[in-house]
Structures are given as structure tokens and as C-alpha cells.
């Protein structure tokens, strides 16, 4: 980022530079030192409006038509998350949960379909929250209009809100590659980190999804690895529990984010003032050590192999890596 700003200053001194997004929000002091004209923290765009002297149409559909060829697209029905998990940075980026008009999302989906899109990924942090007024009406409309796309969920779903009715609707409208938030089977760790989901709720969600006919080979559970309280988390027990449910295990390396309760616990292992220290792979290695980290990864790999599943290469190709439901993981 520093190099980009320096190059812009050299080639176009008159250009105004505005820096925003997750980095500028979580590491605002570091961002301010890079020399941009304006730093936008969080999702409040009022400072940007004032700086540019412009008004924005928040309900305008993104300019997907600018892509000459488009096979995949993304949607968000809402911004933010109502939960306050101690390892997650979403509340810092989106302090409030704000839903978007369902009609707006349906209009955007229509545009994507017109552009030839076959795969659409939901990037919501809490897709199933208030599903009766958001996701459910959206999917019912998709079903009624017979829109044919494959829906994917790289950001994990909260298993607590998965019902049999919603599972049936998701299968009927073409959901693929479902990721479930699990993180740990240890009750005390679950409670201390926000109490978002319990082990029994994950098991119930898996039952509903499989009963609805969802392909179990595309059903996965995220488990955090490298958390500062790994001992309390009982990572190996969590891995084995997910395996017993018959679903694939995805280990999500912990990233120490400043400003989050769990991130602040990591100062004894790393320098949180340096954004490069937030690298999830580096921190998990530092926290657990190479032997333990590789042992747990190998365990997950072996158990996944026992299930006899091979991910669909075409489906995996559109997924942006092993993402988590939370930006802080």
C-alpha cells in the first residue's frame, strides 16, 4: 500500500488519494502514516461524501456490466453481524447489523444472471440472521422465478439458525459448498468467546441439511487453529467431533486482530502494531509450533480422506480459499 501511494504521488501529484476498508479501519494509526489525503474508518461514507462533494445512491446495483466476461458473482443481503465473538473483527468494521432491501439484492442477481453468471457466492457475515425477512423471501423469489444459479457460502453459516424448512429451501434453490461455523466443541471456550453456536446445534444443522438432500461431500465445518487459548479450545476433540458428524473439516488459522479481545491476548507472542504480524499462517505457527500445527493439519487431512470425499474441482475453483465467517479469523 505504501508503494502504491508513493507511485501515485510521483506520477500524478494532483490526484487525491483516499484509503479505506478493513485495513484502514483495524490499523488506522498505521494507515494514517502512509500519506493518503483521507482515511475512511468503518462503513460510514459521510466523510467520503463531504470530501468529494458528491451524493451516493446506496441502492444502486454494482456495475457488473463492466466485466466483458463474467462467470461468478457475489451478493450481500446485509452488512455486519449481531454477535460479538471475541476473535472477530466484523463489529469493528460494521458496528451495526444493517440489512439491505431484498428487492435490491434480487435486482443485482438478475443483472448477474443476464451477464451469464452461473455461480454466486454470498459474502454476508450473518446470512441466516433474520432469515424470515431476508434470506427466506429472497430464496422464495428465486424459486418462483426459476432462476438457475449455484449459490455458494465461503463465509460460514451459523448452525443455530438452520431449520428443516430453510434447509429444504436452500437445496431447492441450488446451494453448494456450505460451510458451517463450529470453531470448537469445548463448551466453556464457546461461552467465553461469544456463545454463538453449540455443538448440538451443529449436529442438528447437519441432520437437517442431509435430510433435505444436500450433498454431504460439499458440507464443511470451520475449526479455529492457533487461538491464544488453544488448550481450552480442545482442537483435536473438535476435529474428531466434526468427523463423527460425517462432514469435511476445514482448519482456519487464527489471525490476531488488534482491538478484538482475543487479538489483544496475543501481544505476548507478536507485535500487533505491525500489520504483517497479523498474518494467520505466521501466528498459528508461532503459537503452536511446527510439530503440533502439522500434526493437527495431518489429522484433519487423514480424517477427511477416511470419508472418501474429493471436493469438486470446478466448485473449489470459485472459492476464495479457506475463508471464515469472521474477518478476524
Coordinates of N, CA and C in Angstrom, one line a residue, residues 146-327:
X146 N -37.7 -19.2 -11.0 CA -36.9 -20.3 -11.7 C -35.5 -19.8 -12.2
X147 N -34.9 -19.0 -11.4 CA -33.5 -18.5 -11.7 C -32.6 -19.7 -11.4
X148 N -31.7 -20.0 -12.4 CA -30.8 -21.2 -12.3 C -29.4 -20.7 -12.1
X149 N -29.0 -20.7 -10.8 CA -27.6 -20.4 -10.5 C -27.2 -21.4 -9.3
X150 N -25.9 -21.5 -9.1 CA -25.4 -22.3 -8.0 C -24.9 -21.3 -6.9
X151 N -25.5 -21.4 -5.7 CA -25.2 -20.5 -4.6 C -24.1 -21.1 -3.8
X152 N -23.1 -20.3 -3.4 CA -22.0 -20.8 -2.5 C -21.9 -19.9 -1.3
X153 N -21.3 -20.5 -0.2 CA -21.2 -19.8 1.0 C -19.8 -19.9 1.6
X154 N -18.9 -19.2 1.1 CA -17.5 -19.2 1.7 C -17.4 -18.7 3.1
X155 N -18.2 -17.7 3.5 CA -18.3 -17.3 4.8 C -19.3 -18.2 5.5
X156 N -18.9 -18.8 6.6 CA -19.7 -19.9 7.2 C -21.0 -19.4 7.8
X157 N -21.9 -20.4 7.8 CA -23.3 -20.2 8.3 C -23.4 -20.5 9.8
X158 N -24.2 -19.8 10.5 CA -24.4 -20.0 11.9 C -25.4 -21.2 12.0
X159 N -24.9 -22.3 12.5 CA -25.8 -23.5 12.5 C -27.0 -23.4 13.4
X160 N -27.0 -22.4 14.3 CA -28.1 -22.2 15.2 C -29.4 -21.9 14.5
X161 N -29.3 -21.2 13.3 CA -30.4 -20.7 12.6 C -30.9 -21.6 11.4
X162 N -30.2 -22.8 11.3 CA -30.6 -23.7 10.2 C -31.8 -24.6 10.7
X163 N -32.9 -24.4 10.0 CA -34.1 -25.2 10.2 C -34.3 -26.2 9.1
X164 N -35.2 -27.1 9.3 CA -35.6 -28.1 8.3 C -36.2 -27.4 7.1
X165 N -37.0 -26.4 7.3 CA -37.7 -25.6 6.2 C -36.7 -24.9 5.4
X166 N -35.7 -24.2 6.1 CA -34.7 -23.4 5.4 C -33.8 -24.4 4.7
X167 N -33.5 -25.5 5.2 CA -32.6 -26.5 4.5 C -33.3 -26.9 3.2
X168 N -34.5 -27.2 3.3 CA -35.3 -27.6 2.0 C -35.2 -26.5 1.0
X169 N -35.4 -25.3 1.4 CA -35.4 -24.2 0.5 C -34.0 -23.9 -0.1
X170 N -33.0 -24.1 0.7 CA -31.6 -23.9 0.2 C -31.3 -25.0 -0.8
X171 N -31.6 -26.2 -0.6 CA -31.4 -27.3 -1.5 C -32.1 -27.0 -2.8
X172 N -33.4 -26.6 -2.7 CA -34.2 -26.4 -3.9 C -33.7 -25.3 -4.8
X173 N -33.1 -24.3 -4.2 CA -32.6 -23.2 -5.0 C -31.1 -23.2 -5.4
X174 N -30.5 -24.4 -5.2 CA -29.2 -24.6 -5.7 C -28.0 -24.2 -4.9
X175 N -28.1 -24.4 -3.6 CA -26.9 -24.1 -2.7 C -25.9 -25.2 -2.8
X176 N -24.6 -24.8 -2.9 CA -23.5 -25.7 -3.0 C -22.4 -25.2 -2.0
X177 N -21.5 -26.1 -1.6 CA -20.4 -25.7 -0.8 C -20.8 -25.0 0.5
X178 N -21.5 -25.6 1.3 CA -21.9 -25.0 2.6 C -20.9 -25.1 3.7
X179 N -20.5 -24.0 4.3 CA -19.5 -24.0 5.4 C -20.3 -23.7 6.7
X180 N -20.0 -24.4 7.7 CA -20.7 -24.2 9.0 C -19.7 -23.7 10.0
X181 N -20.1 -22.7 10.8 CA -19.3 -22.2 11.9 C -19.4 -23.2 13.0
X182 N -18.2 -23.6 13.4 CA -18.1 -24.6 14.5 C -17.1 -24.1 15.6
X183 N -15.8 -24.0 15.1 CA -14.7 -23.4 15.9 C -14.2 -24.3 17.0
X184 N -15.2 -24.9 17.8 CA -14.7 -25.7 19.0 C -15.9 -26.4 19.6
X185 N -15.6 -27.6 20.1 CA -16.6 -28.4 20.8 C -16.6 -28.1 22.3
X186 N -15.6 -27.4 22.8 CA -15.5 -27.1 24.3 C -16.5 -26.1 24.7
X187 N -17.4 -26.4 25.6 CA -18.5 -25.6 26.0 C -18.0 -24.3 26.6
X188 N -17.0 -24.4 27.6 CA -16.5 -23.2 28.2 C -15.9 -22.2 27.2
X189 N -15.1 -22.8 26.3 CA -14.5 -21.9 25.2 C -15.6 -21.3 24.4
X190 N -16.6 -22.0 24.0 CA -17.7 -21.5 23.2 C -18.3 -20.3 24.0
X191 N -18.6 -20.5 25.3 CA -19.3 -19.5 26.1 C -18.4 -18.2 26.2
X192 N -17.1 -18.4 26.5 CA -16.2 -17.3 26.7 C -16.0 -16.5 25.4
X193 N -16.1 -17.1 24.3 CA -15.8 -16.4 23.0 C -17.0 -15.8 22.4
X194 N -18.2 -15.9 23.0 CA -19.4 -15.3 22.5 C -20.6 -16.1 22.5
X195 N -20.5 -17.4 22.6 CA -21.6 -18.3 22.7 C -22.5 -18.3 21.5
X196 N -21.9 -18.2 20.3 CA -22.6 -18.1 19.1 C -23.3 -19.4 18.7
X197 N -22.6 -20.5 18.9 CA -23.1 -21.8 18.4 C -22.6 -22.9 19.4
X198 N -23.5 -23.9 19.6 CA -23.1 -25.0 20.4 C -23.0 -26.3 19.6
X199 N -22.3 -27.3 20.1 CA -22.0 -28.5 19.4 C -23.3 -29.2 18.9
X200 N -24.3 -29.2 19.8 CA -25.6 -29.8 19.5 C -26.3 -29.1 18.3
X201 N -26.1 -27.8 18.3 CA -26.8 -27.1 17.2 C -26.1 -27.4 15.8
X202 N -24.8 -27.6 15.9 CA -24.1 -28.0 14.6 C -24.6 -29.4 14.2
X203 N -24.7 -30.3 15.1 CA -25.2 -31.7 14.8 C -26.6 -31.6 14.2
X204 N -27.4 -30.8 14.8 CA -28.8 -30.7 14.3 C -28.8 -30.1 12.9
X205 N -28.0 -29.1 12.7 CA -27.9 -28.4 11.3 C -27.5 -29.5 10.3
X206 N -26.5 -30.3 10.6 CA -26.0 -31.3 9.7 C -27.2 -32.3 9.4
X207 N -27.9 -32.6 10.4 CA -29.0 -33.6 10.2 C -30.1 -33.0 9.3
X208 N -30.4 -31.7 9.5 CA -31.4 -31.0 8.6 C -31.0 -30.9 7.2
X209 N -29.7 -30.6 7.0 CA -29.2 -30.4 5.6 C -29.1 -31.7 4.9
X210 N -28.7 -32.8 5.5 CA -28.6 -34.1 4.9 C -30.0 -34.6 4.6
X211 N -30.9 -34.4 5.5 CA -32.3 -34.9 5.3 C -32.9 -34.2 4.2
X212 N -32.5 -32.9 3.9 CA -33.1 -32.1 2.8 C -32.5 -32.5 1.5
X213 N -31.4 -33.4 1.5 CA -30.8 -33.9 0.3 C -29.6 -33.2 -0.1
X214 N -29.0 -32.4 0.8 CA -27.7 -31.7 0.5 C -26.6 -32.7 0.3
X215 N -25.8 -32.5 -0.7 CA -24.6 -33.3 -1.0 C -23.6 -33.2 0.2
X216 N -23.4 -34.3 1.0 CA -22.5 -34.2 2.2 C -21.1 -34.0 1.8
X217 N -20.7 -34.3 0.5 CA -19.3 -34.1 0.1 C -19.0 -32.6 0.0
X218 N -20.0 -31.7 0.0 CA -19.8 -30.3 -0.1 C -20.2 -29.6 1.2
X219 N -20.2 -30.3 2.3 CA -20.6 -29.8 3.6 C -19.3 -29.8 4.4
X220 N -19.0 -28.6 5.0 CA -17.7 -28.5 5.7 C -18.0 -27.7 7.0
X221 N -17.1 -27.9 8.0 CA -17.1 -27.2 9.3 C -15.8 -26.5 9.5
X222 N -15.8 -25.2 9.8 CA -14.6 -24.5 10.2 C -14.2 -24.7 11.6
X223 N -13.0 -24.9 11.9 CA -12.4 -25.0 13.2 C -11.2 -24.1 13.3
X224 N -11.2 -23.3 14.3 CA -10.1 -22.4 14.5 C -8.9 -23.1 15.0
X225 N -7.7 -22.8 14.5 CA -6.5 -23.4 15.0 C -5.4 -22.3 15.2
X226 N -4.7 -22.4 16.3 CA -3.8 -21.4 16.7 C -4.3 -20.3 17.6
X227 N -5.5 -20.5 18.1 CA -6.1 -19.5 19.0 C -5.2 -19.3 20.3
X228 N -5.2 -18.1 20.9 CA -4.3 -17.9 22.1 C -4.7 -18.8 23.2
X229 N -5.9 -19.3 23.3 CA -6.4 -20.2 24.3 C -6.7 -21.6 23.7
X230 N -5.7 -22.1 23.0 CA -5.9 -23.4 22.2 C -6.1 -24.5 23.2
X231 N -5.5 -24.5 24.4 CA -5.7 -25.6 25.3 C -7.2 -25.7 25.8
X232 N -7.8 -24.6 26.0 CA -9.2 -24.6 26.4 C -10.1 -25.0 25.3
X233 N -9.6 -24.7 24.1 CA -10.4 -24.9 22.9 C -10.6 -26.4 22.5
X234 N -9.6 -27.2 22.9 CA -9.6 -28.6 22.6 C -9.8 -28.9 21.2
X235 N -8.8 -28.5 20.4 CA -8.8 -28.6 19.0 C -9.0 -30.0 18.4
X236 N -8.2 -30.9 19.0 CA -8.3 -32.3 18.5 C -9.7 -32.9 18.7
X237 N -10.2 -32.7 19.9 CA -11.6 -33.2 20.2 C -12.6 -32.6 19.2
X238 N -12.4 -31.3 18.9 CA -13.3 -30.6 18.0 C -13.2 -31.2 16.6
X239 N -12.0 -31.5 16.1 CA -11.8 -32.1 14.8 C -12.5 -33.5 14.7
X240 N -12.3 -34.2 15.8 CA -12.9 -35.6 15.8 C -14.4 -35.5 15.9
X241 N -14.9 -34.5 16.6 CA -16.4 -34.4 16.7 C -17.0 -34.1 15.3
X242 N -16.4 -33.2 14.6 CA -16.8 -32.8 13.2 C -16.8 -34.0 12.3
X243 N -15.7 -34.8 12.5 CA -15.6 -36.0 11.6 C -16.7 -37.0 11.9
X244 N -17.1 -37.2 13.2 CA -18.2 -38.1 13.6 C -19.5 -37.6 13.0
X245 N -19.6 -36.4 12.7 CA -20.8 -35.9 12.0 C -20.9 -36.2 10.6
X246 N -19.7 -36.7 10.0 CA -19.6 -37.1 8.6 C -19.4 -35.9 7.7
X247 N -18.8 -34.8 8.2 CA -18.6 -33.7 7.3 C -17.1 -33.3 7.3
X248 N -16.7 -32.7 6.2 CA -15.3 -32.3 6.0 C -14.8 -31.2 7.0
X249 N -13.6 -31.3 7.4 CA -13.0 -30.4 8.3 C -12.2 -29.4 7.6
X250 N -12.4 -28.1 7.9 CA -11.6 -27.0 7.4 C -10.9 -26.3 8.6
X251 N -9.6 -26.4 8.7 CA -8.9 -25.7 9.8 C -8.7 -24.2 9.3
X252 N -9.1 -23.3 10.2 CA -9.0 -21.9 9.9 C -8.0 -21.3 10.9
X253 N -6.8 -20.9 10.4 CA -5.7 -20.4 11.2 C -6.1 -19.0 11.8
X254 N -5.9 -18.9 13.1 CA -6.3 -17.7 13.8 C -5.4 -16.5 13.4
X255 N -6.0 -15.4 13.3 CA -5.3 -14.1 13.0 C -5.5 -13.2 14.1
X256 N -4.4 -12.7 14.8 CA -4.5 -11.8 15.9 C -4.8 -10.3 15.5
X257 N -6.1 -9.9 15.6 CA -6.5 -8.6 15.2 C -6.5 -7.6 16.3
X258 N -5.8 -6.5 16.2 CA -5.9 -5.5 17.3 C -7.3 -5.0 17.5
X259 N -7.6 -4.8 18.8 CA -8.9 -4.3 19.1 C -9.9 -5.3 19.5
X260 N -9.6 -6.6 19.1 CA -10.5 -7.7 19.5 C -10.0 -8.3 20.8
X261 N -10.8 -8.7 21.7 CA -10.4 -9.3 23.0 C -9.3 -10.4 22.8
X262 N -9.6 -11.3 21.9 CA -8.6 -12.4 21.7 C -7.3 -11.9 21.0
X263 N -7.5 -11.0 20.1 CA -6.3 -10.4 19.5 C -5.4 -9.7 20.5
X264 N -6.0 -9.0 21.4 CA -5.1 -8.3 22.4 C -4.4 -9.3 23.3
X265 N -4.9 -10.5 23.5 CA -4.2 -11.5 24.3 C -2.9 -12.0 23.6
X266 N -2.7 -11.7 22.3 CA -1.6 -12.2 21.6 C -0.4 -11.3 21.6
X267 N -0.4 -10.2 22.4 CA 0.7 -9.3 22.4 C 2.0 -9.9 23.0
X268 N 1.8 -11.0 23.8 CA 3.0 -11.6 24.3 C 3.7 -12.5 23.3
X269 N 3.0 -12.7 22.1 CA 3.6 -13.5 21.1 C 4.0 -12.7 19.9
X270 N 3.4 -11.5 19.7 CA 3.6 -10.8 18.4 C 3.4 -9.3 18.6
X271 N 3.9 -8.6 17.6 CA 3.7 -7.1 17.6 C 2.5 -6.7 16.9
X272 N 1.4 -6.4 17.6 CA 0.2 -6.0 16.9 C 0.2 -4.7 16.2
X273 N 1.2 -3.9 16.5 CA 1.3 -2.6 15.8 C 1.8 -2.8 14.3
X274 N 2.3 -3.9 14.0 CA 2.8 -4.2 12.6 C 1.8 -5.1 11.9
X275 N 1.1 -4.6 10.9 CA 0.1 -5.4 10.2 C 0.6 -6.8 9.7
X276 N 1.8 -6.8 9.3 CA 2.4 -8.1 8.9 C 2.3 -9.2 9.9
X277 N 2.3 -8.8 11.2 CA 2.2 -9.7 12.3 C 0.8 -10.3 12.4
X278 N -0.1 -9.8 11.7 CA -1.5 -10.4 11.8 C -1.6 -11.5 10.8
X279 N -0.6 -11.8 10.1 CA -0.7 -13.0 9.1 C -1.0 -14.2 9.9
X280 N -2.1 -14.9 9.4 CA -2.7 -16.0 10.2 C -1.7 -17.2 10.2
X281 N -1.1 -17.5 9.1 CA -0.2 -18.6 9.0 C 1.0 -18.4 9.9
X282 N 1.6 -17.2 9.9 CA 2.7 -17.0 10.8 C 2.4 -17.1 12.3
X283 N 1.2 -16.5 12.6 CA 0.9 -16.6 14.1 C 0.6 -18.0 14.5
X284 N -0.2 -18.7 13.8 CA -0.5 -20.1 14.2 C 0.7 -20.9 14.3
X285 N 1.7 -20.7 13.5 CA 3.0 -21.4 13.6 C 3.7 -21.0 14.8
X286 N 3.7 -19.7 15.1 CA 4.4 -19.2 16.3 C 3.7 -19.7 17.6
X287 N 2.4 -19.7 17.6 CA 1.6 -20.1 18.8 C 1.7 -21.6 19.1
X288 N 1.6 -22.4 18.1 CA 1.5 -23.9 18.4 C 2.9 -24.6 18.1
X289 N 3.7 -24.0 17.3 CA 5.0 -24.6 16.9 C 4.7 -25.5 15.7
X290 N 5.7 -25.8 14.9 CA 5.5 -26.6 13.7 C 5.1 -28.0 13.9
X291 N 5.6 -28.7 15.0 CA 5.2 -30.1 15.2 C 3.7 -30.2 15.5
X292 N 3.2 -29.4 16.4 CA 1.8 -29.5 16.8 C 0.9 -29.0 15.6
X293 N 1.3 -27.9 15.0 CA 0.5 -27.4 13.9 C 0.3 -28.4 12.8
X294 N 1.4 -29.0 12.4 CA 1.4 -30.0 11.3 C 0.7 -31.3 11.7
X295 N 0.8 -31.6 13.0 CA 0.1 -32.8 13.5 C -1.4 -32.7 13.4
X296 N -1.9 -31.5 13.8 CA -3.4 -31.3 13.7 C -3.8 -31.2 12.2
X297 N -3.0 -30.5 11.4 CA -3.4 -30.5 10.0 C -3.4 -31.8 9.4
X298 N -2.5 -32.7 9.7 CA -2.4 -34.0 9.2 C -3.6 -34.9 9.7
X299 N -4.0 -34.7 10.9 CA -5.1 -35.4 11.5 C -6.4 -35.0 10.7
X300 N -6.6 -33.7 10.5 CA -7.8 -33.3 9.7 C -7.7 -33.9 8.3
X301 N -6.6 -33.9 7.7 CA -6.4 -34.4 6.3 C -6.7 -35.9 6.3
X302 N -6.2 -36.6 7.3 CA -6.5 -38.1 7.3 C -7.9 -38.4 7.5
X303 N -8.6 -37.7 8.4 CA -10.0 -37.9 8.7 C -10.8 -37.6 7.5
X304 N -10.5 -36.5 6.8 CA -11.2 -36.1 5.6 C -11.1 -37.2 4.5
X305 N -9.9 -37.8 4.5 CA -9.6 -38.9 3.5 C -10.5 -40.1 3.8
X306 N -10.6 -40.3 5.1 CA -11.4 -41.5 5.5 C -12.9 -41.4 5.1
X307 N -13.4 -40.2 4.9 CA -14.8 -40.0 4.5 C -14.9 -40.4 3.0
X308 N -13.8 -40.5 2.3 CA -13.8 -40.9 0.9 C -14.3 -39.9 0.0
X309 N -14.1 -38.6 0.4 CA -14.7 -37.5 -0.5 C -13.6 -36.7 -1.2
X310 N -13.9 -36.3 -2.3 CA -13.0 -35.5 -3.1 C -13.8 -34.3 -3.5
X311 N -13.3 -33.1 -3.1 CA -14.1 -31.8 -3.5 C -14.2 -31.7 -5.0
X312 N -15.3 -31.1 -5.4 CA -15.5 -30.9 -6.8 C -14.5 -29.8 -7.3
X313 N -13.5 -30.1 -8.2 CA -12.5 -29.1 -8.6 C -13.1 -27.9 -9.2
X314 N -14.2 -28.0 -9.9 CA -14.9 -26.9 -10.5 C -15.5 -26.0 -9.4
X315 N -16.1 -26.6 -8.4 CA -16.7 -25.8 -7.3 C -15.6 -25.1 -6.5
X316 N -14.5 -25.9 -6.2 CA -13.5 -25.3 -5.4 C -12.8 -24.1 -6.0
X317 N -12.8 -24.1 -7.4 CA -12.1 -23.1 -8.1 C -12.6 -21.7 -7.9
X318 N -13.9 -21.6 -7.6 CA -14.5 -20.3 -7.4 C -14.5 -19.8 -6.0
X319 N -14.0 -20.7 -5.0 CA -14.0 -20.3 -3.6 C -12.7 -19.6 -3.3
X320 N -12.8 -18.5 -2.6 CA -11.6 -17.6 -2.3 C -10.8 -18.2 -1.2
X321 N -10.4 -19.4 -1.3 CA -9.6 -20.0 -0.2 C -10.4 -20.4 1.0
X322 N -9.7 -20.8 2.1 CA -10.4 -21.2 3.3 C -10.8 -20.0 4.1
X323 N -11.9 -19.3 3.7 CA -12.3 -18.2 4.4 C -13.1 -18.5 5.7
X324 N -13.3 -17.6 6.5 CA -14.1 -17.8 7.7 C -15.2 -16.8 7.7
X325 N -16.2 -17.2 8.6 CA -17.3 -16.3 8.7 C -16.9 -14.9 9.3
X326 N -15.8 -14.8 9.9 CA -15.4 -13.6 10.5 C -14.1 -13.1 10.0
X327 N -14.0 -11.8 9.8 CA -12.8 -11.2 9.3 C -11.6 -11.4 10.2

